[in-house]
Coordinates of C-alpha atoms in Angstrom, one line a residue:
X504 CA 69.8 140.9 76.5
X505 CA 66.8 139.7 78.6
X506 CA 65.6 136.2 79.0
X507 CA 62.7 137.0 76.8
X508 CA 65.0 138.1 73.9
X509 CA 67.3 135.0 74.1
X510 CA 66.7 132.2 71.7
X511 CA 64.8 129.4 73.5
X512 CA 63.9 131.7 76.4
X513 CA 60.9 130.6 78.6
X514 CA 58.6 132.4 80.9
X515 CA 57.1 129.5 82.8
X516 CA 55.2 128.0 79.9
X517 CA 56.2 127.1 76.3
X518 CA 56.3 130.0 73.8
X519 CA 53.2 130.1 71.7
X520 CA 51.4 127.5 73.8
X521 CA 47.7 128.4 74.4
X522 CA 46.8 129.6 77.9
X523 CA 44.2 127.2 79.4
X524 CA 40.9 128.9 79.7
X525 CA 39.1 128.7 83.1
X526 CA 35.8 128.4 81.3
X527 CA 37.0 125.2 79.5
X528 CA 37.9 123.7 82.9
X529 CA 34.5 124.6 84.3
X530 CA 32.8 123.2 81.2
X531 CA 34.6 119.9 81.5
X532 CA 33.7 119.6 85.2
X533 CA 30.1 120.3 84.5
X534 CA 30.0 117.8 81.6
X535 CA 31.6 115.2 83.9
X536 CA 29.0 115.8 86.6
X537 CA 26.2 115.6 84.0
X538 CA 27.6 112.3 82.6
X539 CA 27.8 110.8 86.1
X540 CA 24.3 111.9 86.9
X541 CA 23.0 110.5 83.6
X542 CA 24.5 107.1 84.5
X543 CA 22.6 106.8 87.8
X544 CA 18.8 106.8 88.1
X545 CA 16.8 106.4 91.2
X546 CA 13.1 105.3 91.2
X547 CA 10.7 105.7 94.1
X548 CA 8.8 102.6 95.4
X549 CA 6.4 101.4 92.8
X550 CA 2.7 101.4 93.6
X551 CA 1.1 98.1 94.7
X552 CA 0.2 95.9 91.8
X553 CA -3.3 94.8 92.7
X554 CA -4.9 91.9 90.9
X555 CA -1.6 90.9 89.2
X556 CA -2.0 87.1 89.4
X557 CA -0.9 86.2 85.9
X558 CA 1.9 87.8 83.9
X559 CA 3.8 90.4 86.0
X560 CA 5.3 92.4 83.1
X561 CA 3.2 93.9 80.4
X562 CA 5.8 94.4 77.5
X563 CA 7.5 91.6 75.6
X564 CA 10.9 92.9 76.7
X565 CA 9.8 93.0 80.4
X566 CA 8.6 89.3 80.1
X567 CA 12.0 88.5 78.4
X568 CA 13.7 89.9 81.4
X569 CA 11.7 87.7 83.7
X570 CA 12.3 84.7 81.4
X571 CA 16.1 85.1 82.1
X572 CA 15.3 85.1 85.8
X573 CA 13.0 82.1 85.8
X574 CA 15.1 79.9 83.5
X575 CA 18.2 80.2 85.8
X576 CA 16.3 80.1 89.2
X577 CA 17.0 77.0 91.3
X578 CA 13.8 77.2 93.4
X579 CA 10.4 78.2 92.0
X580 CA 9.0 78.6 95.5
X581 CA 11.4 81.5 96.1
X582 CA 10.3 83.1 92.9
X583 CA 6.7 82.8 94.0
X584 CA 7.5 84.5 97.3
X585 CA 9.5 87.2 95.5
X586 CA 6.5 87.8 93.2
X587 CA 4.3 88.3 96.2
X588 CA 6.8 90.6 97.9
X589 CA 7.0 92.7 94.7
X590 CA 3.2 92.8 94.3
X591 CA 2.6 93.8 98.0
X592 CA 5.1 96.7 97.9
X593 CA 8.1 95.3 99.9
X594 CA 10.6 96.8 97.5
X595 CA 11.7 100.3 98.4
X596 CA 13.6 102.8 96.3
X597 CA 15.5 101.3 93.4
X598 CA 18.8 102.6 92.1
X599 CA 20.0 101.7 88.6
X600 CA 23.6 102.2 87.5
X601 CA 25.7 100.5 84.7
X602 CA 25.8 96.8 85.4
X603 CA 24.0 97.1 88.8
X604 CA 20.5 97.4 90.3
X605 CA 20.2 97.9 94.1
X606 CA 17.2 98.3 96.4
X607 CA 16.2 97.7 100.0
X608 CA 13.6 95.0 100.4
X609 CA 11.5 94.6 103.6
X610 CA 11.3 91.0 104.8
X611 CA 10.1 89.4 108.0
X612 CA 12.6 91.2 110.2
X613 CA 12.4 94.9 111.3
X614 CA 15.5 96.0 109.3
X615 CA 15.3 95.5 105.5
X616 CA 17.8 93.7 103.4
X617 CA 19.9 95.2 100.6
X618 CA 19.2 93.2 97.3
X619 CA 21.3 93.6 94.2
X620 CA 21.2 92.4 90.6
X621 CA 24.3 92.5 88.4
X622 CA 24.4 92.4 84.6
X623 CA 27.4 92.6 82.3
X624 CA 27.8 95.9 80.5
X625 CA 28.5 96.2 76.8
X626 CA 32.0 96.8 75.5
X627 CA 32.9 100.0 73.6
X628 CA 33.0 98.0 70.4
X629 CA 29.5 96.6 71.1
X630 CA 28.2 100.0 71.7
X631 CA 29.6 101.2 68.4
X632 CA 27.8 98.4 66.6
X633 CA 24.6 99.1 68.5
X634 CA 24.7 102.9 67.8
X635 CA 25.4 102.2 64.1
X636 CA 22.4 100.0 63.9
X637 CA 20.1 102.6 65.4
X638 CA 21.5 105.3 63.2
X639 CA 21.0 103.2 60.1
X640 CA 17.3 102.6 61.0
X641 CA 15.6 105.9 62.2
X642 CA 12.5 103.9 63.0
X643 CA 14.4 102.2 65.9
X644 CA 15.2 105.6 67.4
X645 CA 11.6 106.7 67.0
X646 CA 10.5 103.6 68.8
X647 CA 12.9 104.2 71.7
X648 CA 11.7 107.8 72.0
X649 CA 8.1 106.5 72.4
X650 CA 9.4 104.1 75.2
X651 CA 9.3 101.0 73.1
X652 CA 12.1 98.5 72.5
X653 CA 12.3 97.4 68.9
X654 CA 12.6 93.6 68.6
X655 CA 15.2 93.9 65.8
X656 CA 17.4 96.0 68.0
X657 CA 17.1 93.9 71.1
X658 CA 17.8 90.7 69.3
X659 CA 20.3 91.9 66.8
X660 CA 24.0 91.5 66.5
X661 CA 24.5 93.0 70.0
X662 CA 22.1 91.3 72.4
X663 CA 20.5 93.7 74.9
X664 CA 18.3 91.5 76.9
X665 CA 19.8 89.1 79.4
X666 CA 19.8 85.4 78.8
X667 CA 19.9 82.4 81.2
X668 CA 22.6 83.0 83.8
X669 CA 23.2 86.6 82.9
X670 CA 21.5 88.0 85.9
X671 CA 23.6 87.6 89.1
X672 CA 21.6 88.1 92.3
X673 CA 23.0 89.1 95.7
X674 CA 21.4 89.9 99.0
X675 CA 22.4 90.6 102.6
X676 CA 19.8 88.1 104.0
X677 CA 21.0 84.8 105.4
X678 CA 19.3 82.8 102.5
X679 CA 21.8 81.6 100.0
X680 CA 19.3 80.8 97.3
X681 CA 19.9 82.0 93.8
X682 CA 17.9 84.1 93.8
X683 CA 16.5 84.6 97.3
X684 CA 13.0 86.0 97.5
X685 CA 14.3 89.5 98.1
X686 CA 16.4 89.6 95.0
X687 CA 13.6 87.9 93.0
X688 CA 11.2 90.7 94.2
X689 CA 13.7 93.3 92.9
X690 CA 13.8 91.5 89.5
X691 CA 10.0 91.6 89.3
X692 CA 9.9 95.3 90.1
X693 CA 12.7 95.9 87.5
X694 CA 10.5 94.3 84.9
X695 CA 7.9 97.0 85.6
X696 CA 10.6 99.7 85.2
X697 CA 11.5 98.2 81.8
X698 CA 7.8 98.2 80.8
X699 CA 7.7 101.9 81.3
X700 CA 11.1 102.9 79.9
X701 CA 13.5 100.6 77.9
X702 CA 16.3 103.2 78.4
X703 CA 16.6 101.6 81.9
X704 CA 17.8 98.5 80.1
X705 CA 20.3 100.5 78.1
X706 CA 21.5 102.1 81.4
X707 CA 22.1 98.7 82.9
X708 CA 24.2 97.8 79.8
X709 CA 26.4 100.9 80.4
X710 CA 25.1 104.2 79.0
X711 CA 22.5 106.8 80.1
X712 CA 19.6 108.1 78.1
X713 CA 21.0 111.7 77.6
X714 CA 24.4 110.3 76.6
X715 CA 22.9 108.1 74.0
X716 CA 20.5 110.7 72.6
X717 CA 23.3 113.2 72.3
X718 CA 25.5 110.7 70.4
X719 CA 22.7 109.6 68.1
X720 CA 21.9 113.3 67.4
X721 CA 25.6 113.9 66.5
X722 CA 25.6 110.8 64.2
X723 CA 22.4 111.8 62.4
X724 CA 23.7 115.4 61.9
X725 CA 26.9 114.2 60.2
X726 CA 25.2 111.3 58.3
X727 CA 24.2 113.4 55.2
X728 CA 27.7 114.7 54.8
X729 CA 29.2 111.3 55.0
X730 CA 26.7 109.9 52.5
X731 CA 27.4 112.8 50.1
X732 CA 31.2 112.2 50.5
X733 CA 30.9 108.5 49.8
X734 CA 28.1 108.5 47.1
X735 CA 29.5 111.2 44.8
X736 CA 32.9 110.1 43.5
X737 CA 34.6 111.3 40.3
X738 CA 35.0 114.7 38.8
X739 CA 31.7 116.0 40.1
X740 CA 33.0 115.7 43.6
X741 CA 36.3 117.6 42.8
X742 CA 36.6 120.9 44.7
X743 CA 36.0 124.1 42.7
X744 CA 39.0 125.8 41.2
X745 CA 40.2 128.8 43.1
X746 CA 41.3 132.1 41.6
X747 CA 45.0 132.9 41.5
X748 CA 46.2 134.2 44.8
X749 CA 43.2 132.9 46.8
X750 CA 43.8 130.3 49.5
X751 CA 42.6 126.8 48.8
X752 CA 39.6 125.7 51.0
X753 CA 40.7 123.7 54.1
X754 CA 39.1 120.5 55.3
X755 CA 37.4 122.5 58.1
X756 CA 35.9 124.9 55.6
X757 CA 34.2 122.1 53.7
X758 CA 33.0 120.2 56.9
X759 CA 29.3 120.8 57.7
X760 CA 28.7 123.1 60.6
X761 CA 27.5 121.3 63.8
X762 CA 23.8 121.9 64.7
X763 CA 23.2 124.9 66.9
X764 CA 20.9 124.7 69.9
X765 CA 18.9 127.2 71.9
X766 CA 19.5 127.8 75.5
X767 CA 16.7 126.7 77.7
X768 CA 16.4 130.0 79.5
X769 CA 16.0 131.8 76.1
X770 CA 13.3 129.3 74.9
X771 CA 11.3 129.7 78.2
X772 CA 11.9 133.4 78.7
X773 CA 8.5 134.5 77.4
X774 CA 6.5 131.5 78.8
X775 CA 4.1 132.3 81.6
X776 CA 4.9 130.4 84.8
X777 CA 2.0 129.0 86.8
X778 CA 1.8 130.0 90.5
X779 CA 3.4 127.7 93.0
X780 CA 0.9 125.4 94.8
X781 CA 0.0 126.3 98.4
X782 CA 2.2 124.6 101.0
X783 CA 0.9 121.3 102.4
X784 CA -0.6 121.3 105.9
X785 CA 1.8 120.6 108.7
X786 CA 1.2 117.0 110.1
X787 CA 0.4 116.6 113.8
X788 CA 3.6 114.7 114.4
X789 CA 7.0 114.4 112.6
X790 CA 7.4 111.4 110.4
X791 CA 9.7 108.5 111.0
X792 CA 12.6 107.8 108.6
X793 CA 12.7 104.5 106.8
X794 CA 14.7 101.7 108.2
X795 CA 18.0 101.1 106.5
X796 CA 19.5 97.7 105.8
X797 CA 22.0 96.5 108.5
X798 CA 24.7 95.5 106.0
X799 CA 28.4 95.2 107.0
X800 CA 29.7 96.8 103.9
X801 CA 28.0 100.2 104.6
X802 CA 30.5 103.0 105.3
X803 CA 28.3 104.3 108.2
X804 CA 26.2 103.0 111.1
X805 CA 22.7 102.5 109.8
X806 CA 21.1 103.0 113.2
X807 CA 23.0 106.2 113.8
X808 CA 21.9 107.6 110.4
X809 CA 18.3 106.6 111.1
X810 CA 18.5 108.4 114.5
X811 CA 20.0 111.6 112.9
X812 CA 17.3 111.6 110.2
X813 CA 14.6 111.3 112.9
X814 CA 16.1 114.1 114.9
X815 CA 16.3 116.3 111.9
X816 CA 12.6 115.6 111.1
X817 CA 11.6 116.4 114.7
X818 CA 13.5 119.7 114.7
X819 CA 12.1 120.7 111.3
X820 CA 8.6 120.0 112.6
X821 CA 9.3 122.2 115.7
X822 CA 10.7 124.9 113.5
X823 CA 7.6 124.9 111.2
X824 CA 5.2 124.7 114.2
X825 CA 6.7 127.9 115.6
X826 CA 4.4 131.0 115.2
X827 CA 5.6 133.2 112.3
X828 CA 5.5 137.0 112.1
X829 CA 2.0 138.5 112.1
X830 CA 0.4 140.1 109.0
X831 CA 2.1 143.2 107.8
X832 CA 5.4 142.3 109.3
X833 CA 7.0 141.9 105.9
X834 CA 9.7 139.4 104.9
X835 CA 11.9 138.8 107.9
X836 CA 14.7 136.2 108.2
X837 CA 13.4 133.2 109.9
X838 CA 14.9 132.6 113.3
X839 CA 15.6 129.0 114.4
X840 CA 14.2 127.9 117.8
X841 CA 17.4 125.8 118.2
X842 CA 20.5 127.7 119.3
X843 CA 23.8 126.6 117.8
X844 CA 25.6 124.3 120.3
X845 CA 29.2 123.2 120.6
X846 CA 29.8 119.6 119.5
X847 CA 29.9 118.2 123.1
X848 CA 26.6 119.8 124.1
X849 CA 25.0 118.7 120.8
X850 CA 26.2 115.2 121.3
X851 CA 24.7 115.1 124.8
X852 CA 21.4 116.6 123.4
X853 CA 21.2 113.8 120.8
X854 CA 22.0 111.1 123.4
X855 CA 19.4 112.5 125.8
X856 CA 16.7 112.6 123.1
X857 CA 17.6 109.2 121.5
X858 CA 16.3 107.2 124.4
X859 CA 14.1 109.5 126.6
X860 CA 13.7 106.9 129.4
X861 CA 16.1 107.0 132.3
X862 CA 16.8 103.3 132.2
X863 CA 20.1 102.0 130.9
X864 CA 19.6 99.4 128.1
X865 CA 22.2 97.7 125.9
X866 CA 21.5 100.3 123.1
X867 CA 22.1 103.3 125.5
X868 CA 25.2 101.7 126.9
X869 CA 26.6 101.2 123.4
X870 CA 25.7 104.8 122.5
X871 CA 27.4 106.1 125.6
X872 CA 30.6 104.1 124.8
X873 CA 30.7 105.5 121.3
X874 CA 30.2 109.1 122.5
X875 CA 32.8 108.7 125.2
X876 CA 35.4 107.4 122.6
X877 CA 34.6 110.2 120.2
X878 CA 34.8 113.0 122.8
X879 CA 37.6 111.7 125.0
X880 CA 35.4 111.2 128.0
X881 CA 34.3 108.2 130.0
X882 CA 30.9 106.5 129.7
X883 CA 30.1 107.7 133.2
X884 CA 30.8 111.3 132.2
X885 CA 28.4 110.9 129.2
X886 CA 25.7 109.3 131.4
X887 CA 26.0 112.0 134.0
X888 CA 25.8 114.7 131.3
X889 CA 22.8 113.1 129.7
X890 CA 21.0 113.1 133.1
X891 CA 21.9 116.8 133.5
X892 CA 20.5 117.6 130.1
X893 CA 17.3 115.7 130.8
X894 CA 17.0 117.7 134.0
X895 CA 17.3 121.1 132.6
X896 CA 18.6 121.2 129.0
X897 CA 21.6 123.5 128.3
X898 CA 21.3 125.2 131.8
X899 CA 21.3 121.8 133.5
X900 CA 24.5 120.7 131.6
X901 CA 26.2 124.1 132.4
X902 CA 25.4 123.6 136.2
X903 CA 26.9 120.1 136.1
X904 CA 30.2 121.3 134.7
X905 CA 30.8 124.9 135.8
X906 CA 30.1 126.4 139.2
X907 CA 29.5 130.2 139.4
X908 CA 29.1 132.9 142.1
X909 CA 25.5 134.2 142.2
X910 CA 24.9 137.8 143.4
X911 CA 23.4 138.5 146.8
X912 CA 19.7 138.0 146.8
X913 CA 17.7 134.8 146.2
X914 CA 20.7 132.6 146.9
X915 CA 21.3 134.1 150.4
X916 CA 17.6 134.1 151.2
X917 CA 17.3 130.4 150.4
X918 CA 19.3 129.4 153.5
X919 CA 16.9 131.4 155.8
X920 CA 13.9 129.8 154.0
X921 CA 15.3 126.3 154.6
X922 CA 16.0 127.0 158.3
X923 CA 12.5 128.4 158.8
X924 CA 11.0 125.3 157.2
X925 CA 13.0 123.1 159.7
X926 CA 15.0 121.5 156.9
X927 CA 18.6 120.4 157.2
X928 CA 21.3 123.1 157.2
X929 CA 23.2 123.1 153.9
X930 CA 26.7 124.5 153.6
X931 CA 27.1 127.1 150.8
X932 CA 29.9 127.1 148.2
X933 CA 29.7 129.0 145.0
X934 CA 26.2 128.3 143.7
X935 CA 25.9 125.0 145.7
X936 CA 24.1 124.2 149.0
X937 CA 25.4 120.9 150.2
X938 CA 24.9 118.4 153.1
X939 CA 27.8 115.9 152.4
X940 CA 26.7 113.7 155.3
X941 CA 23.3 113.0 153.8
X942 CA 24.6 113.1 150.2
X943 CA 22.2 115.9 149.1
X944 CA 22.9 119.1 147.2
X945 CA 21.0 122.0 145.6
X946 CA 22.5 124.0 142.7
X947 CA 21.3 127.5 141.9
X948 CA 21.0 128.1 138.2
X949 CA 21.2 131.2 136.1
X950 CA 17.4 130.8 135.5
X951 CA 16.8 131.3 139.3
X952 CA 15.8 127.6 139.7
X953 CA 17.2 125.1 142.1
X954 CA 18.5 121.8 140.7
X955 CA 18.7 118.8 143.1
X956 CA 21.7 116.5 143.2
X957 CA 22.5 113.4 145.2
X958 CA 25.5 111.3 146.0
X959 CA 26.5 108.4 148.2
X960 CA 27.2 110.0 151.6
X961 CA 30.8 111.1 151.8
X962 CA 31.6 110.1 148.2
X963 CA 31.3 113.5 146.5
X964 CA 30.0 111.7 143.3
X965 CA 27.1 114.0 142.5
X966 CA 24.4 113.1 140.0
X967 CA 21.4 115.2 138.9
X968 CA 18.1 113.8 140.2
X969 CA 14.6 115.2 139.8
X970 CA 13.3 118.3 138.1
X971 CA 14.4 121.8 139.1
X972 CA 12.2 124.0 141.3
X973 CA 12.1 127.8 141.7
X974 CA 11.5 127.3 145.4
X975 CA 14.5 125.9 147.4
X976 CA 12.1 124.5 150.1
X977 CA 10.2 122.5 147.5
X978 CA 13.3 121.3 145.8
X979 CA 14.9 120.1 149.0
X980 CA 11.7 118.5 150.3
X981 CA 11.3 116.5 147.1
X982 CA 15.0 115.4 147.4
X983 CA 14.7 114.3 151.0
X984 CA 11.6 112.2 150.1
X985 CA 13.4 110.1 147.6

């Protein structure tokens, strides 16, 4: 008798247990992603508030938010400076998540500060009470959908608006005021967000707009069934008798069916789509990335991220500036003007373009030390490679690290040309022509150009110096004149 025929036999999962469906797992993953996205909203910098000398907020709930700030502030002067910062556009992108509002605020220093406001979220029991109150009064939901906060809801059993001391400000600036002017500016701009959308306040308290509307829709769909079940007791509510032999109706059969929706793609299938707008004109120069706050708790180097963003913008500008295929060429895959580089070469390219001047500053020394540690090289190796890249790009770096044997031709004729020009005699080796006593050297590249190098006499410590030249006489003459 096989294992499958034995009592209690198993085949790797319990007999009769349902096989998990892959679609269910994907649905749960998608729902989890949507829930996380619904609980985080990012707002671009708000436009300047010109002429706002009186009340900063326009709605009663926006002013109630500012009342909570002003009644707990220890210094009114900081509030005034924060109001000016907010009005003049010093607050950058604002991110709102449950219990937390964060933004970068530009102050008097070049690098902005990271300001933060914390607010206690509601408990699950408080949310249940709040949702029950909205479900019982449809006018409250209607007001929320028109971006208005009903007073009865905000000041009901569960208090939505903060009171004195509920707003907890934090900032990376050296000012320990509560709040400092940067956190105060963030509070003033948050009041403007609340003016436009009270769901921002509900998100601060713990739940996103889509999540709340879905739950309220479910509650409203099941509300008539609950009212019928509770308001019709007695014999009239008894289930109808069933004929002999017919199964009695189950609880699922008497439960109202959930509302059915329509897929967005089906609803929009027959709608005409307007044409895409024409592309914007290419600016004359690539833009500069915004400065990030220099905060110790960031999991990355803010200056390095700014530099990478600037490099990406410059390369994108070069890519878009490249001439495209002519008319009638058809759709062809775009070819990048930037070849794919190994990590070492790309690191040197970045270092060479980060600070295009040849001088060593504290910033370049720190950059070279970091690159040396990351690539298992010395800072001198990095500095020499950067000089080679600035001299000739990828070919200059290749000549620094790898000698090669050129074929007979231009390399052999170069020695005769140098002798005819009454220049020093250079000793050939591979693609190098060297005078170790003078500390000068020419390297012949694959691009048929001569790359000058110099060293301390007798030291054999060669460094790229000067631009390459297709004429060996011109390259050596320039090198001797240094």
